[in-house]
């Protein structure tokens, strides 16, 4: 009887653990599906902006300023210059997403290459590379962006350069840790013993095994950098008027909030929030799905 009770308790624990894992998996997959759906919809709408935007995003009409949401011909209303907010949101997404994605790709490539070389080199070379990267952490990002704008002039290039400057050290640190873990694995030692060269082992053996963490981190980083690039545009460092941009729209709308017109600032702010959260959900979901160790250790 005691043995049967013990077996029953063990079976109950196993079934409970399996049920919790199934619930966790459904939650993860649901979050990932929602993130993909949101991002797919936003990207599709911004790509199709020239065909679906109801008005020219730069066309101003003082007689139409501050139209409320739901106005005929202007579903989301107009801003302080009478420009259609829906059209500016669609076109502004093209600019904001392009800047964030391009900058994250550049910083990911740069940080990954530096970390791969450092992680597979001797201690002297690795020390020089990683200490140089650590120096970048000492510079406040906003101050660096202001300095770049003072030298190069404000614009899209400054935003991309600032994002690359700020994101590269974090990418390098993540990839360096992964490369150090892979360096002592059997498959690396086997490749070296078979005569594979430094670059062959690095890019043909090690890189494929650290690609998943790189992709996961980069996907989540895009959301953070959308917020950061919008902040720079709101400060006047990034995209310059009259070019539509979510950060610029927030800045322009914030100037008139005191008059009671909150929609011009609220709408782009909500869009930035939702898109940034969707990219973060995408990164979290991909981590849970692609990381086998995490799948095994989930309660």
PDB file of C-alpha atoms in Angstrom:
ATOM      1  CA  UNK A   1       0.000   0.000   0.000  1.00  0.00           C
ATOM      2  CA  UNK A   2       2.820   2.382   0.870  1.00  0.00           C
ATOM      3  CA  UNK A   3       4.525   1.610  -2.441  1.00  0.00           C
ATOM      4  CA  UNK A   4       1.313   2.202  -4.353  1.00  0.00           C
ATOM      5  CA  UNK A   5       0.766   5.538  -2.605  1.00  0.00           C
ATOM      6  CA  UNK A   6       4.336   6.609  -3.394  1.00  0.00           C
ATOM      7  CA  UNK A   7       3.894   5.623  -7.024  1.00  0.00           C
ATOM      8  CA  UNK A   8       0.618   7.540  -7.158  1.00  0.00           C
ATOM      9  CA  UNK A   9       2.223  10.648  -5.657  1.00  0.00           C
ATOM     10  CA  UNK A  10       5.115  10.446  -8.099  1.00  0.00           C
ATOM     11  CA  UNK A  11       2.730  10.060 -11.035  1.00  0.00           C
ATOM     12  CA  UNK A  12       0.732  13.068  -9.816  1.00  0.00           C
ATOM     13  CA  UNK A  13       3.895  15.170  -9.601  1.00  0.00           C
ATOM     14  CA  UNK A  14       4.959  14.141 -13.103  1.00  0.00           C
ATOM     15  CA  UNK A  15       1.532  14.921 -14.545  1.00  0.00           C
ATOM     16  CA  UNK A  16       1.484  18.272 -12.749  1.00  0.00           C
ATOM     17  CA  UNK A  17       4.915  19.165 -14.124  1.00  0.00           C
ATOM     18  CA  UNK A  18       3.822  18.196 -17.636  1.00  0.00           C
ATOM     19  CA  UNK A  19       0.663  20.286 -17.308  1.00  0.00           C
ATOM     20  CA  UNK A  20       2.667  23.305 -16.165  1.00  0.00           C
ATOM     21  CA  UNK A  21       5.069  22.863 -19.074  1.00  0.00           C
ATOM     22  CA  UNK A  22       2.185  22.671 -21.539  1.00  0.00           C
ATOM     23  CA  UNK A  23       0.632  25.827 -20.084  1.00  0.00           C
ATOM     24  CA  UNK A  24       3.989  27.597 -20.194  1.00  0.00           C
ATOM     25  CA  UNK A  25       4.511  26.500 -23.810  1.00  0.00           C
ATOM     26  CA  UNK A  26       1.052  27.722 -24.810  1.00  0.00           C
ATOM     27  CA  UNK A  27       1.732  31.070 -23.124  1.00  0.00           C
ATOM     28  CA  UNK A  28       5.098  31.436 -24.880  1.00  0.00           C
ATOM     29  CA  UNK A  29       3.722  30.463 -28.277  1.00  0.00           C
ATOM     30  CA  UNK A  30       0.746  32.767 -27.806  1.00  0.00           C
ATOM     31  CA  UNK A  31       3.012  35.688 -26.923  1.00  0.00           C
ATOM     32  CA  UNK A  32       5.265  34.936 -29.877  1.00  0.00           C
ATOM     33  CA  UNK A  33       2.297  34.682 -32.254  1.00  0.00           C
ATOM     34  CA  UNK A  34       0.887  37.988 -30.992  1.00  0.00           C
ATOM     35  CA  UNK A  35       4.249  39.726 -31.431  1.00  0.00           C
ATOM     36  CA  UNK A  36       4.640  38.390 -34.972  1.00  0.00           C
ATOM     37  CA  UNK A  37       1.077  39.425 -35.858  1.00  0.00           C
ATOM     38  CA  UNK A  38       1.578  42.973 -34.535  1.00  0.00           C
ATOM     39  CA  UNK A  39       4.929  43.440 -36.256  1.00  0.00           C
ATOM     40  CA  UNK A  40       3.715  41.926 -39.523  1.00  0.00           C
ATOM     41  CA  UNK A  41       0.727  44.276 -39.536  1.00  0.00           C
ATOM     42  CA  UNK A  42       2.837  47.357 -38.727  1.00  0.00           C
ATOM     43  CA  UNK A  43       5.505  46.542 -41.320  1.00  0.00           C
ATOM     44  CA  UNK A  44       2.888  45.787 -43.976  1.00  0.00           C
ATOM     45  CA  UNK A  45       1.034  49.046 -43.314  1.00  0.00           C
ATOM     46  CA  UNK A  46       4.222  51.114 -43.451  1.00  0.00           C
ATOM     47  CA  UNK A  47       5.418  49.426 -46.641  1.00  0.00           C
ATOM     48  CA  UNK A  48       2.046  50.075 -48.278  1.00  0.00           C
ATOM     49  CA  UNK A  49       1.893  53.670 -47.004  1.00  0.00           C
ATOM     50  CA  UNK A  50       2.151  55.276 -50.494  1.00  0.00           C
ATOM     51  CA  UNK A  51      -0.957  53.360 -51.559  1.00  0.00           C
ATOM     52  CA  UNK A  52      -3.111  53.375 -48.417  1.00  0.00           C
ATOM     53  CA  UNK A  53      -2.293  56.734 -46.814  1.00  0.00           C
ATOM     54  CA  UNK A  54      -5.325  58.995 -47.366  1.00  0.00           C
ATOM     55  CA  UNK A  55      -3.258  62.196 -47.747  1.00  0.00           C
ATOM     56  CA  UNK A  56       0.198  63.540 -48.406  1.00  0.00           C
ATOM     57  CA  UNK A  57       1.950  63.426 -44.993  1.00  0.00           C
ATOM     58  CA  UNK A  58       3.651  66.773 -45.712  1.00  0.00           C
ATOM     59  CA  UNK A  59       0.556  68.624 -46.954  1.00  0.00           C
ATOM     60  CA  UNK A  60      -0.430  71.303 -44.417  1.00  0.00           C
ATOM     61  CA  UNK A  61      -3.684  73.224 -44.274  1.00  0.00           C
ATOM     62  CA  UNK A  62      -4.163  75.753 -41.473  1.00  0.00           C
ATOM     63  CA  UNK A  63      -7.926  75.613 -41.886  1.00  0.00           C
ATOM     64  CA  UNK A  64      -7.942  71.913 -40.929  1.00  0.00           C
ATOM     65  CA  UNK A  65      -5.711  71.933 -37.853  1.00  0.00           C
ATOM     66  CA  UNK A  66      -6.696  69.962 -34.749  1.00  0.00           C
ATOM     67  CA  UNK A  67      -9.517  68.039 -36.376  1.00  0.00           C
ATOM     68  CA  UNK A  68     -10.734  65.395 -33.880  1.00  0.00           C
ATOM     69  CA  UNK A  69     -10.513  61.653 -34.342  1.00  0.00           C
ATOM     70  CA  UNK A  70     -13.220  60.410 -36.680  1.00  0.00           C
ATOM     71  CA  UNK A  71     -13.391  63.531 -38.828  1.00  0.00           C
ATOM     72  CA  UNK A  72     -14.501  62.909 -42.444  1.00  0.00           C
ATOM     73  CA  UNK A  73     -11.434  62.220 -44.574  1.00  0.00           C
ATOM     74  CA  UNK A  74      -9.160  62.270 -41.510  1.00  0.00           C
ATOM     75  CA  UNK A  75      -9.880  59.138 -39.411  1.00  0.00           C
ATOM     76  CA  UNK A  76      -7.275  59.990 -36.750  1.00  0.00           C
ATOM     77  CA  UNK A  77      -7.616  63.759 -36.999  1.00  0.00           C
ATOM     78  CA  UNK A  78      -4.961  66.340 -37.871  1.00  0.00           C
ATOM     79  CA  UNK A  79      -2.040  68.028 -36.121  1.00  0.00           C
ATOM     80  CA  UNK A  80      -1.198  71.677 -35.427  1.00  0.00           C
ATOM     81  CA  UNK A  81      -0.459  72.329 -39.111  1.00  0.00           C
ATOM     82  CA  UNK A  82      -3.520  70.537 -40.444  1.00  0.00           C
ATOM     83  CA  UNK A  83      -1.551  67.487 -41.600  1.00  0.00           C
ATOM     84  CA  UNK A  84      -3.315  64.121 -41.571  1.00  0.00           C
ATOM     85  CA  UNK A  85      -2.150  62.095 -38.557  1.00  0.00           C
ATOM     86  CA  UNK A  86      -2.888  58.685 -40.063  1.00  0.00           C
ATOM     87  CA  UNK A  87      -0.765  59.460 -43.116  1.00  0.00           C
ATOM     88  CA  UNK A  88       2.077  60.758 -40.955  1.00  0.00           C
ATOM     89  CA  UNK A  89       1.943  57.673 -38.734  1.00  0.00           C
ATOM     90  CA  UNK A  90       2.190  55.375 -41.752  1.00  0.00           C
ATOM     91  CA  UNK A  91       5.054  57.261 -43.362  1.00  0.00           C
ATOM     92  CA  UNK A  92       6.719  57.914 -40.023  1.00  0.00           C
ATOM     93  CA  UNK A  93       6.831  54.177 -39.384  1.00  0.00           C
ATOM     94  CA  UNK A  94       8.888  53.696 -42.528  1.00  0.00           C
ATOM     95  CA  UNK A  95      11.523  56.063 -41.173  1.00  0.00           C
ATOM     96  CA  UNK A  96      11.508  54.872 -37.552  1.00  0.00           C
ATOM     97  CA  UNK A  97      11.587  51.162 -38.358  1.00  0.00           C
ATOM     98  CA  UNK A  98      14.224  51.562 -41.051  1.00  0.00           C
ATOM     99  CA  UNK A  99      16.532  53.506 -38.732  1.00  0.00           C
ATOM    100  CA  UNK A 100      16.169  51.080 -35.814  1.00  0.00           C
ATOM    101  CA  UNK A 101      16.472  47.882 -37.863  1.00  0.00           C
ATOM    102  CA  UNK A 102      19.403  49.122 -39.969  1.00  0.00           C
ATOM    103  CA  UNK A 103      21.269  50.365 -36.899  1.00  0.00           C
ATOM    104  CA  UNK A 104      20.682  47.136 -34.960  1.00  0.00           C
ATOM    105  CA  UNK A 105      21.875  45.052 -37.920  1.00  0.00           C
ATOM    106  CA  UNK A 106      25.041  47.160 -38.173  1.00  0.00           C
ATOM    107  CA  UNK A 107      25.746  47.028 -34.427  1.00  0.00           C
ATOM    108  CA  UNK A 108      25.021  43.285 -34.318  1.00  0.00           C
ATOM    109  CA  UNK A 109      27.419  42.548 -37.167  1.00  0.00           C
ATOM    110  CA  UNK A 110      30.162  44.756 -35.727  1.00  0.00           C
ATOM    111  CA  UNK A 111      29.775  43.545 -32.151  1.00  0.00           C
ATOM    112  CA  UNK A 112      29.533  39.890 -33.207  1.00  0.00           C
ATOM    113  CA  UNK A 113      32.669  39.965 -35.358  1.00  0.00           C
ATOM    114  CA  UNK A 114      34.685  41.662 -32.623  1.00  0.00           C
ATOM    115  CA  UNK A 115      33.418  39.218 -30.003  1.00  0.00           C
ATOM    116  CA  UNK A 116      34.028  36.170 -32.188  1.00  0.00           C
ATOM    117  CA  UNK A 117      37.627  37.210 -32.818  1.00  0.00           C
ATOM    118  CA  UNK A 118      38.181  38.079 -29.149  1.00  0.00           C
ATOM    119  CA  UNK A 119      36.585  34.897 -27.863  1.00  0.00           C
ATOM    120  CA  UNK A 120      38.719  32.643 -30.047  1.00  0.00           C
ATOM    121  CA  UNK A 121      42.010  34.553 -29.739  1.00  0.00           C
ATOM    122  CA  UNK A 122      44.701  34.435 -27.087  1.00  0.00           C
ATOM    123  CA  UNK A 123      44.298  36.390 -23.856  1.00  0.00           C
ATOM    124  CA  UNK A 124      46.333  39.386 -25.060  1.00  0.00           C
ATOM    125  CA  UNK A 125      44.273  39.965 -28.198  1.00  0.00           C
ATOM    126  CA  UNK A 126      41.019  39.283 -26.368  1.00  0.00           C
ATOM    127  CA  UNK A 127      42.002  41.695 -23.613  1.00  0.00           C
ATOM    128  CA  UNK A 128      42.741  44.521 -26.050  1.00  0.00           C
ATOM    129  CA  UNK A 129      39.468  44.044 -27.935  1.00  0.00           C
ATOM    130  CA  UNK A 130      37.215  43.655 -24.915  1.00  0.00           C
ATOM    131  CA  UNK A 131      38.835  46.460 -22.905  1.00  0.00           C
ATOM    132  CA  UNK A 132      38.391  48.755 -25.900  1.00  0.00           C
ATOM    133  CA  UNK A 133      34.729  47.772 -26.021  1.00  0.00           C
ATOM    134  CA  UNK A 134      34.387  48.372 -22.287  1.00  0.00           C
ATOM    135  CA  UNK A 135      35.532  51.967 -22.798  1.00  0.00           C
ATOM    136  CA  UNK A 136      32.364  52.614 -24.819  1.00  0.00           C
ATOM    137  CA  UNK A 137      30.260  51.881 -21.727  1.00  0.00           C
ATOM    138  CA  UNK A 138      31.768  54.950 -20.056  1.00  0.00           C
ATOM    139  CA  UNK A 139      30.178  57.404 -22.503  1.00  0.00           C
ATOM    140  CA  UNK A 140      26.565  58.485 -21.861  1.00  0.00           C
ATOM    141  CA  UNK A 141      24.655  57.710 -25.024  1.00  0.00           C
ATOM    142  CA  UNK A 142      22.686  60.952 -25.176  1.00  0.00           C
ATOM    143  CA  UNK A 143      25.840  63.048 -24.731  1.00  0.00           C
ATOM    144  CA  UNK A 144      27.568  61.038 -27.452  1.00  0.00           C
ATOM    145  CA  UNK A 145      24.604  61.613 -29.781  1.00  0.00           C
ATOM    146  CA  UNK A 146      24.630  65.365 -29.063  1.00  0.00           C
ATOM    147  CA  UNK A 147      28.364  65.467 -29.781  1.00  0.00           C
ATOM    148  CA  UNK A 148      27.883  63.617 -33.070  1.00  0.00           C
ATOM    149  CA  UNK A 149      25.085  65.991 -34.032  1.00  0.00           C
ATOM    150  CA  UNK A 150      27.333  68.972 -33.272  1.00  0.00           C
ATOM    151  CA  UNK A 151      30.064  67.569 -35.512  1.00  0.00           C
ATOM    152  CA  UNK A 152      28.044  65.983 -38.307  1.00  0.00           C
ATOM    153  CA  UNK A 153      24.811  67.937 -38.058  1.00  0.00           C
ATOM    154  CA  UNK A 154      21.448  66.456 -36.993  1.00  0.00           C
ATOM    155  CA  UNK A 155      19.808  63.858 -39.171  1.00  0.00           C
ATOM    156  CA  UNK A 156      19.205  60.187 -39.796  1.00  0.00           C
ATOM    157  CA  UNK A 157      22.909  59.390 -39.990  1.00  0.00           C
ATOM    158  CA  UNK A 158      23.496  60.700 -36.469  1.00  0.00           C
ATOM    159  CA  UNK A 159      20.690  58.535 -35.073  1.00  0.00           C
ATOM    160  CA  UNK A 160      22.083  55.406 -36.738  1.00  0.00           C
ATOM    161  CA  UNK A 161      25.634  56.220 -35.588  1.00  0.00           C
ATOM    162  CA  UNK A 162      24.429  56.812 -32.016  1.00  0.00           C
ATOM    163  CA  UNK A 163      22.527  53.516 -31.941  1.00  0.00           C
ATOM    164  CA  UNK A 164      25.527  51.601 -33.307  1.00  0.00           C
ATOM    165  CA  UNK A 165      27.743  53.328 -30.737  1.00  0.00           C
ATOM    166  CA  UNK A 166      25.426  52.409 -27.868  1.00  0.00           C
ATOM    167  CA  UNK A 167      24.393  48.891 -28.913  1.00  0.00           C
ATOM    168  CA  UNK A 168      27.702  47.424 -30.110  1.00  0.00           C
ATOM    169  CA  UNK A 169      29.241  46.956 -26.611  1.00  0.00           C
ATOM    170  CA  UNK A 170      26.182  45.069 -25.347  1.00  0.00           C
ATOM    171  CA  UNK A 171      26.094  42.797 -28.392  1.00  0.00           C
ATOM    172  CA  UNK A 172      29.829  42.150 -28.089  1.00  0.00           C
ATOM    173  CA  UNK A 173      29.516  41.192 -24.415  1.00  0.00           C
ATOM    174  CA  UNK A 174      26.671  38.748 -25.096  1.00  0.00           C
ATOM    175  CA  UNK A 175      28.430  37.090 -28.036  1.00  0.00           C
ATOM    176  CA  UNK A 176      31.804  36.983 -26.278  1.00  0.00           C
ATOM    177  CA  UNK A 177      30.299  35.009 -23.395  1.00  0.00           C
ATOM    178  CA  UNK A 178      28.666  32.559 -25.818  1.00  0.00           C
ATOM    179  CA  UNK A 179      31.891  32.083 -27.800  1.00  0.00           C
ATOM    180  CA  UNK A 180      33.872  31.373 -24.631  1.00  0.00           C
ATOM    181  CA  UNK A 181      31.351  28.651 -23.768  1.00  0.00           C
ATOM    182  CA  UNK A 182      31.681  27.073 -27.207  1.00  0.00           C
ATOM    183  CA  UNK A 183      35.456  27.310 -27.418  1.00  0.00           C
ATOM    184  CA  UNK A 184      36.125  24.245 -25.282  1.00  0.00           C
ATOM    185  CA  UNK A 185      33.499  22.018 -26.875  1.00  0.00           C
ATOM    186  CA  UNK A 186      34.470  18.749 -28.553  1.00  0.00           C
ATOM    187  CA  UNK A 187      33.413  19.821 -32.033  1.00  0.00           C
ATOM    188  CA  UNK A 188      35.792  22.796 -31.901  1.00  0.00           C
ATOM    189  CA  UNK A 189      38.696  20.666 -30.725  1.00  0.00           C
ATOM    190  CA  UNK A 190      37.897  18.116 -33.437  1.00  0.00           C
ATOM    191  CA  UNK A 191      37.920  20.789 -36.137  1.00  0.00           C
ATOM    192  CA  UNK A 192      41.255  22.136 -34.899  1.00  0.00           C
ATOM    193  CA  UNK A 193      42.776  18.657 -34.745  1.00  0.00           C
ATOM    194  CA  UNK A 194      41.703  18.049 -38.338  1.00  0.00           C
ATOM    195  CA  UNK A 195      43.687  21.104 -39.429  1.00  0.00           C
ATOM    196  CA  UNK A 196      40.924  23.702 -39.796  1.00  0.00           C
ATOM    197  CA  UNK A 197      42.263  27.269 -39.772  1.00  0.00           C
ATOM    198  CA  UNK A 198      41.358  30.063 -37.364  1.00  0.00           C
ATOM    199  CA  UNK A 199      38.763  31.738 -39.580  1.00  0.00           C
ATOM    200  CA  UNK A 200      37.326  28.413 -40.744  1.00  0.00           C
ATOM    201  CA  UNK A 201      36.705  27.260 -37.166  1.00  0.00           C
ATOM    202  CA  UNK A 202      35.384  30.666 -36.195  1.00  0.00           C
ATOM    203  CA  UNK A 203      32.831  31.148 -38.957  1.00  0.00           C
ATOM    204  CA  UNK A 204      32.039  27.578 -40.002  1.00  0.00           C
ATOM    205  CA  UNK A 205      31.964  25.898 -36.606  1.00  0.00           C
ATOM    206  CA  UNK A 206      31.488  28.443 -33.811  1.00  0.00           C
ATOM    207  CA  UNK A 207      29.259  31.040 -35.483  1.00  0.00           C
ATOM    208  CA  UNK A 208      26.409  28.628 -36.393  1.00  0.00           C
ATOM    209  CA  UNK A 209      26.257  27.552 -32.744  1.00  0.00           C
ATOM    210  CA  UNK A 210      26.003  31.099 -31.387  1.00  0.00           C
ATOM    211  CA  UNK A 211      23.749  32.444 -34.136  1.00  0.00           C
ATOM    212  CA  UNK A 212      20.521  31.753 -32.216  1.00  0.00           C
ATOM    213  CA  UNK A 213      21.468  33.852 -29.142  1.00  0.00           C
ATOM    214  CA  UNK A 214      22.662  36.647 -31.439  1.00  0.00           C
ATOM    215  CA  UNK A 215      19.397  36.682 -33.374  1.00  0.00           C
ATOM    216  CA  UNK A 216      17.310  36.530 -30.195  1.00  0.00           C
ATOM    217  CA  UNK A 217      19.155  39.415 -28.582  1.00  0.00           C
ATOM    218  CA  UNK A 218      19.061  41.519 -31.744  1.00  0.00           C
ATOM    219  CA  UNK A 219      15.301  41.055 -32.183  1.00  0.00           C
ATOM    220  CA  UNK A 220      14.649  42.323 -28.678  1.00  0.00           C
ATOM    221  CA  UNK A 221      17.145  45.131 -29.145  1.00  0.00           C
ATOM    222  CA  UNK A 222      15.155  46.588 -32.049  1.00  0.00           C
ATOM    223  CA  UNK A 223      12.300  47.556 -29.729  1.00  0.00           C
ATOM    224  CA  UNK A 224      14.643  49.358 -27.360  1.00  0.00           C
ATOM    225  CA  UNK A 225      16.300  51.206 -30.204  1.00  0.00           C
ATOM    226  CA  UNK A 226      12.964  52.325 -31.667  1.00  0.00           C
ATOM    227  CA  UNK A 227      12.306  54.080 -28.358  1.00  0.00           C
ATOM    228  CA  UNK A 228      15.849  55.469 -28.310  1.00  0.00           C
ATOM    229  CA  UNK A 229      15.722  56.769 -31.896  1.00  0.00           C
ATOM    230  CA  UNK A 230      12.321  58.330 -31.207  1.00  0.00           C
ATOM    231  CA  UNK A 231      13.830  60.059 -28.170  1.00  0.00           C
ATOM    232  CA  UNK A 232      16.641  61.505 -30.274  1.00  0.00           C
ATOM    233  CA  UNK A 233      14.176  62.737 -32.885  1.00  0.00           C
ATOM    234  CA  UNK A 234      12.060  64.276 -30.129  1.00  0.00           C
ATOM    235  CA  UNK A 235      15.159  66.134 -28.904  1.00  0.00           C
ATOM    236  CA  UNK A 236      15.728  67.539 -32.388  1.00  0.00           C
ATOM    237  CA  UNK A 237      18.869  65.488 -33.032  1.00  0.00           C
ATOM    238  CA  UNK A 238      17.403  62.880 -35.338  1.00  0.00           C
ATOM    239  CA  UNK A 239      15.010  63.104 -38.269  1.00  0.00           C
ATOM    240  CA  UNK A 240      14.428  66.716 -39.228  1.00  0.00           C
ATOM    241  CA  UNK A 241      11.113  68.316 -40.208  1.00  0.00           C
ATOM    242  CA  UNK A 242       9.062  68.100 -42.283  1.00  0.00           C
ATOM    243  CA  UNK A 243      10.032  64.418 -42.664  1.00  0.00           C
ATOM    244  CA  UNK A 244       7.498  62.350 -40.654  1.00  0.00           C
ATOM    245  CA  UNK A 245       8.917  60.261 -37.828  1.00  0.00           C
ATOM    246  CA  UNK A 246       7.254  58.864 -34.713  1.00  0.00           C
ATOM    247  CA  UNK A 247       9.696  60.612 -32.378  1.00  0.00           C
ATOM    248  CA  UNK A 248       9.345  63.915 -34.226  1.00  0.00           C
ATOM    249  CA  UNK A 249       5.553  63.578 -34.087  1.00  0.00           C
ATOM    250  CA  UNK A 250       5.702  63.048 -30.318  1.00  0.00           C
ATOM    251  CA  UNK A 251       7.895  66.127 -29.931  1.00  0.00           C
ATOM    252  CA  UNK A 252       5.648  68.305 -32.075  1.00  0.00           C
ATOM    253  CA  UNK A 253       2.502  67.029 -30.365  1.00  0.00           C
ATOM    254  CA  UNK A 254       3.948  67.563 -26.884  1.00  0.00           C
ATOM    255  CA  UNK A 255       4.339  71.274 -27.584  1.00  0.00           C
ATOM    256  CA  UNK A 256       0.570  71.706 -27.888  1.00  0.00           C
ATOM    257  CA  UNK A 257      -0.605  69.373 -25.103  1.00  0.00           C
ATOM    258  CA  UNK A 258      -1.070  72.391 -22.830  1.00  0.00           C
ATOM    259  CA  UNK A 259      -3.797  73.604 -25.184  1.00  0.00           C
ATOM    260  CA  UNK A 260      -5.756  70.411 -24.566  1.00  0.00           C
ATOM    261  CA  UNK A 261      -4.884  68.660 -27.842  1.00  0.00           C
ATOM    262  CA  UNK A 262      -3.299  65.416 -26.654  1.00  0.00           C
ATOM    263  CA  UNK A 263      -4.027  63.249 -29.705  1.00  0.00           C
ATOM    264  CA  UNK A 264      -1.063  64.431 -31.874  1.00  0.00           C
ATOM    265  CA  UNK A 265       1.346  63.279 -29.143  1.00  0.00           C
ATOM    266  CA  UNK A 266      -0.679  60.373 -27.767  1.00  0.00           C
ATOM    267  CA  UNK A 267      -1.117  58.420 -31.012  1.00  0.00           C
ATOM    268  CA  UNK A 268       2.565  58.166 -32.023  1.00  0.00           C
ATOM    269  CA  UNK A 269       3.475  57.500 -28.401  1.00  0.00           C
ATOM    270  CA  UNK A 270       1.099  54.550 -28.259  1.00  0.00           C
ATOM    271  CA  UNK A 271       2.419  53.226 -31.570  1.00  0.00           C
ATOM    272  CA  UNK A 272       6.016  53.392 -30.327  1.00  0.00           C
ATOM    273  CA  UNK A 273       4.999  51.634 -27.103  1.00  0.00           C
ATOM    274  CA  UNK A 274       3.138  48.811 -28.860  1.00  0.00           C
ATOM    275  CA  UNK A 275       5.843  48.204 -31.482  1.00  0.00           C
ATOM    276  CA  UNK A 276       8.634  48.269 -28.891  1.00  0.00           C
ATOM    277  CA  UNK A 277       6.736  45.796 -26.700  1.00  0.00           C
ATOM    278  CA  UNK A 278       6.096  43.550 -29.713  1.00  0.00           C
ATOM    279  CA  UNK A 279       9.813  43.392 -30.519  1.00  0.00           C
ATOM    280  CA  UNK A 280      10.572  42.586 -26.866  1.00  0.00           C
ATOM    281  CA  UNK A 281       7.920  39.847 -26.878  1.00  0.00           C
ATOM    282  CA  UNK A 282       9.438  38.519 -30.094  1.00  0.00           C
ATOM    283  CA  UNK A 283      12.875  38.288 -28.479  1.00  0.00           C
ATOM    284  CA  UNK A 284      11.495  36.617 -25.345  1.00  0.00           C
ATOM    285  CA  UNK A 285       9.446  34.168 -27.365  1.00  0.00           C
ATOM    286  CA  UNK A 286      12.318  33.219 -29.644  1.00  0.00           C
ATOM    287  CA  UNK A 287      14.562  32.705 -26.614  1.00  0.00           C
ATOM    288  CA  UNK A 288      12.074  30.297 -25.053  1.00  0.00           C
ATOM    289  CA  UNK A 289      11.523  28.440 -28.315  1.00  0.00           C
ATOM    290  CA  UNK A 290      15.102  28.244 -29.615  1.00  0.00           C
ATOM    291  CA  UNK A 291      17.021  27.739 -26.361  1.00  0.00           C
ATOM    292  CA  UNK A 292      16.859  23.979 -25.608  1.00  0.00           C
ATOM    293  CA  UNK A 293      18.370  24.427 -22.131  1.00  0.00           C
ATOM    294  CA  UNK A 294      15.653  26.904 -21.212  1.00  0.00           C
ATOM    295  CA  UNK A 295      12.979  24.525 -22.505  1.00  0.00           C
ATOM    296  CA  UNK A 296      14.327  21.722 -20.337  1.00  0.00           C
ATOM    297  CA  UNK A 297      14.482  23.828 -17.184  1.00  0.00           C
ATOM    298  CA  UNK A 298      11.072  25.477 -17.458  1.00  0.00           C
ATOM    299  CA  UNK A 299       8.837  24.546 -14.508  1.00  0.00           C
TER     300      UNK A 299
END
